[in-house]
Amino acid sequence: MENRDKSIVFIGFMGVGKTTIGKIVASKLNRDFIDIDEVIEKEYHMPVSKIFTEFGETEFRDREKSLIANLAKQPQKVISVGGGAFLQEEIREICLESCIVIFIELSLEAWKDRLGLIIDSRPVLKGKSVEEMEELFNKRQDIYINHHLKISTDSKDANEIADQIIVELHSI
């Protein structure tokens, strides 16, 4: 599949704006947008936090992997994966091989400014101290180094970021 037909996958830590930016990019490129967490929530008729509680993280991760593996092979989609999806080596390999993977990078300081908006909907953050969240943030950065394009988003709005992505996609 040629690069212009490959699906685009957004990766990055939870709350960095993958869904917001992904929807704008999909609209500008006239592609379907898929948020993996939203699809799973619709299937289970409950939020991810409740899926984690009732069925466990393993079941959620298995469904996540199956869904991403299927969608990554389809052309011209824009896909937002959960912050922990790339922890699974198989998901990383499928996405890097079949798609254009874009890492949405946000500094820890800017991410902490958003914490109040995201904490209740992120089961991985439940019950963690700020120090533990920082440790998780920093640890996860190692898995996000696997990408085709990195976009730093500090001090930029979502439309500006989407426009930058579209311009940079032409050079890949």
Short mmCIF file of C-alpha atoms in Angstrom, two decimals:
data_model
loop_
_atom_site.label_atom_id
_atom_site.label_comp_id
_atom_site.label_asym_id
_atom_site.label_seq_id
_atom_site.Cartn_x
_atom_site.Cartn_y
_atom_site.Cartn_z
CA MET A 1 0.00 0.00 0.00
CA GLU A 2 1.33 3.45 -0.90
CA ASN A 3 1.91 5.91 1.95
CA ARG A 4 -0.93 8.19 0.80
CA ASP A 5 -3.38 5.30 1.20
CA LYS A 6 -2.09 4.02 4.53
CA SER A 7 -4.15 4.62 7.62
CA ILE A 8 -2.80 7.12 10.12
CA VAL A 9 -2.43 6.05 13.75
CA PHE A 10 -2.07 8.59 16.55
CA ILE A 11 -0.09 7.52 19.61
CA GLY A 12 0.88 9.34 22.78
CA PHE A 13 0.16 9.48 26.47
CA MET A 14 -3.43 9.70 27.67
CA GLY A 15 -4.87 13.18 27.49
CA VAL A 16 -2.41 14.65 24.95
CA GLY A 17 -5.12 15.28 22.34
CA LYS A 18 -4.98 12.25 20.05
CA THR A 19 -8.77 12.13 19.61
CA THR A 20 -9.26 15.87 19.20
CA ILE A 21 -6.43 16.21 16.69
CA GLY A 22 -7.33 12.94 14.96
CA LYS A 23 -10.89 14.08 14.29
CA ILE A 24 -9.66 17.32 12.71
CA VAL A 25 -7.06 15.55 10.55
CA ALA A 26 -9.65 12.98 9.44
CA SER A 27 -12.09 15.73 8.49
CA LYS A 28 -9.46 17.68 6.54
CA LEU A 29 -8.33 14.52 4.71
CA ASN A 30 -11.90 13.29 4.19
CA ARG A 31 -11.21 10.03 6.03
CA ASP A 32 -13.09 8.04 8.65
CA PHE A 33 -11.97 8.65 12.23
CA ILE A 34 -11.91 5.78 14.73
CA ASP A 35 -11.16 6.16 18.43
CA ILE A 36 -10.35 2.64 19.65
CA ASP A 37 -11.47 3.32 23.23
CA GLU A 38 -14.81 4.71 22.02
CA VAL A 39 -15.43 1.64 19.84
CA ILE A 40 -14.74 -0.70 22.78
CA GLU A 41 -16.94 1.40 25.09
CA LYS A 42 -19.83 1.06 22.60
CA GLU A 43 -19.31 -2.70 22.33
CA TYR A 44 -19.36 -3.15 26.11
CA HIS A 45 -21.96 -0.42 26.76
CA MET A 46 -19.75 1.06 29.48
CA PRO A 47 -16.74 3.36 29.91
CA VAL A 48 -13.21 1.98 29.79
CA SER A 49 -12.83 2.51 33.54
CA LYS A 50 -15.78 0.18 34.18
CA ILE A 51 -14.50 -2.39 31.64
CA PHE A 52 -11.22 -2.46 33.60
CA THR A 53 -13.14 -2.98 36.85
CA GLU A 54 -15.64 -5.57 35.63
CA PHE A 55 -13.63 -7.52 33.06
CA GLY A 56 -10.01 -6.63 33.81
CA GLU A 57 -7.25 -4.94 31.87
CA THR A 58 -6.28 -8.17 30.10
CA GLU A 59 -9.66 -8.52 28.41
CA PHE A 60 -9.61 -4.84 27.43
CA ARG A 61 -6.07 -5.15 25.98
CA ASP A 62 -7.01 -8.29 24.03
CA ARG A 63 -10.01 -6.55 22.45
CA GLU A 64 -7.91 -3.46 21.78
CA LYS A 65 -5.27 -5.56 19.98
CA SER A 66 -7.82 -7.39 17.86
CA LEU A 67 -9.55 -4.17 16.81
CA ILE A 68 -6.30 -2.35 15.97
CA ALA A 69 -4.95 -5.34 14.02
CA ASN A 70 -8.07 -5.32 11.87
CA LEU A 71 -8.28 -1.55 11.33
CA ALA A 72 -4.55 -1.01 10.70
CA LYS A 73 -4.79 -3.05 7.50
CA GLN A 74 -7.61 -0.93 6.12
CA PRO A 75 -6.75 2.02 3.86
CA GLN A 76 -7.30 5.70 4.57
CA LYS A 77 -8.48 5.61 8.19
CA VAL A 78 -7.42 7.91 11.00
CA ILE A 79 -7.13 5.92 14.21
CA SER A 80 -6.55 7.09 17.77
CA VAL A 81 -5.25 4.36 20.07
CA GLY A 82 -5.29 4.47 23.85
CA GLY A 83 -2.21 5.68 25.67
CA GLY A 84 -1.27 2.13 26.70
CA ALA A 85 -1.91 0.36 23.38
CA PHE A 86 1.69 0.66 22.21
CA LEU A 87 2.81 -1.23 25.33
CA GLN A 88 1.84 -4.32 23.34
CA GLU A 89 4.67 -5.24 20.97
CA GLU A 90 2.26 -6.84 18.50
CA ILE A 91 0.25 -3.60 18.19
CA ARG A 92 3.44 -1.59 17.67
CA GLU A 93 4.62 -3.93 14.92
CA ILE A 94 1.27 -4.00 13.10
CA CYS A 95 0.88 -0.22 13.19
CA LEU A 96 4.47 0.59 12.21
CA GLU A 97 4.34 -1.87 9.32
CA SER A 98 0.86 -1.08 7.96
CA CYS A 99 0.22 2.57 8.90
CA ILE A 100 1.78 5.98 9.34
CA VAL A 101 2.28 6.33 13.09
CA ILE A 102 2.23 9.87 14.46
CA PHE A 103 3.42 10.52 18.01
CA ILE A 104 1.58 13.40 19.67
CA GLU A 105 4.13 14.77 22.13
CA LEU A 106 3.18 16.99 25.04
CA SER A 107 5.55 18.09 27.81
CA LEU A 108 4.94 16.79 31.31
CA GLU A 109 4.25 20.33 32.52
CA ALA A 110 1.60 20.94 29.84
CA TRP A 111 0.10 17.49 30.50
CA LYS A 112 -0.17 18.22 34.24
CA ASP A 113 -2.16 21.34 33.36
CA ARG A 114 -4.77 19.04 31.76
CA LEU A 115 -4.87 16.53 34.61
CA GLY A 116 -8.11 17.83 36.13
CA LEU A 117 -9.89 17.30 32.79
CA ILE A 118 -8.78 13.70 32.26
CA ILE A 119 -8.17 11.97 35.59
CA ASP A 120 -11.72 10.65 36.17
CA SER A 121 -11.91 8.94 32.77
CA ARG A 122 -8.50 7.24 32.89
CA PRO A 123 -8.52 4.01 34.91
CA VAL A 124 -4.73 3.72 34.81
CA LEU A 125 -4.47 6.98 36.81
CA LYS A 126 -7.00 6.04 39.51
CA GLY A 127 -5.53 6.21 42.99
CA LYS A 128 -2.10 7.34 41.81
CA SER A 129 -0.16 10.22 43.33
CA VAL A 130 1.16 12.97 41.07
CA GLU A 131 4.63 11.46 41.45
CA GLU A 132 3.37 8.05 40.31
CA MET A 133 1.63 9.67 37.33
CA GLU A 134 4.85 11.47 36.39
CA GLU A 135 6.73 8.18 36.61
CA LEU A 136 4.17 6.50 34.33
CA PHE A 137 4.32 9.45 31.90
CA ASN A 138 8.12 9.26 31.72
CA LYS A 139 8.20 5.45 31.46
CA ARG A 140 5.71 5.43 28.58
CA GLN A 141 7.80 7.89 26.56
CA ASP A 142 10.15 4.97 25.79
CA ILE A 143 7.42 3.14 23.87
CA TYR A 144 6.44 6.22 21.90
CA ILE A 145 9.88 6.52 20.27
CA ASN A 146 8.59 4.04 17.69
CA HIS A 147 6.87 6.29 15.15
CA HIS A 148 7.12 7.78 11.66
CA LEU A 149 6.39 11.36 12.64
CA LYS A 150 6.56 13.28 15.93
CA ILE A 151 4.52 16.42 16.51
CA SER A 152 5.25 18.57 19.56
CA THR A 153 2.03 20.20 20.70
CA ASP A 154 2.92 22.52 23.58
CA SER A 155 1.41 26.00 23.08
CA LYS A 156 -0.40 25.04 19.86
CA ASP A 157 -4.11 24.65 19.27
CA ALA A 158 -5.63 21.54 17.70
CA ASN A 159 -6.28 23.12 14.27
CA GLU A 160 -2.71 24.41 14.05
CA ILE A 161 -1.39 20.93 14.95
CA ALA A 162 -3.67 19.25 12.39
CA ASP A 163 -2.48 21.62 9.65
CA GLN A 164 1.15 20.90 10.58
CA ILE A 165 0.50 17.15 10.40
CA ILE A 166 -1.07 17.40 6.96
CA VAL A 167 1.89 19.40 5.65
CA GLU A 168 4.40 16.95 7.15
CA LEU A 169 2.54 13.90 5.81
CA HIS A 170 3.54 14.98 2.30
CA SER A 171 7.21 14.49 3.19
CA ILE A 172 6.78 10.91 4.39
#
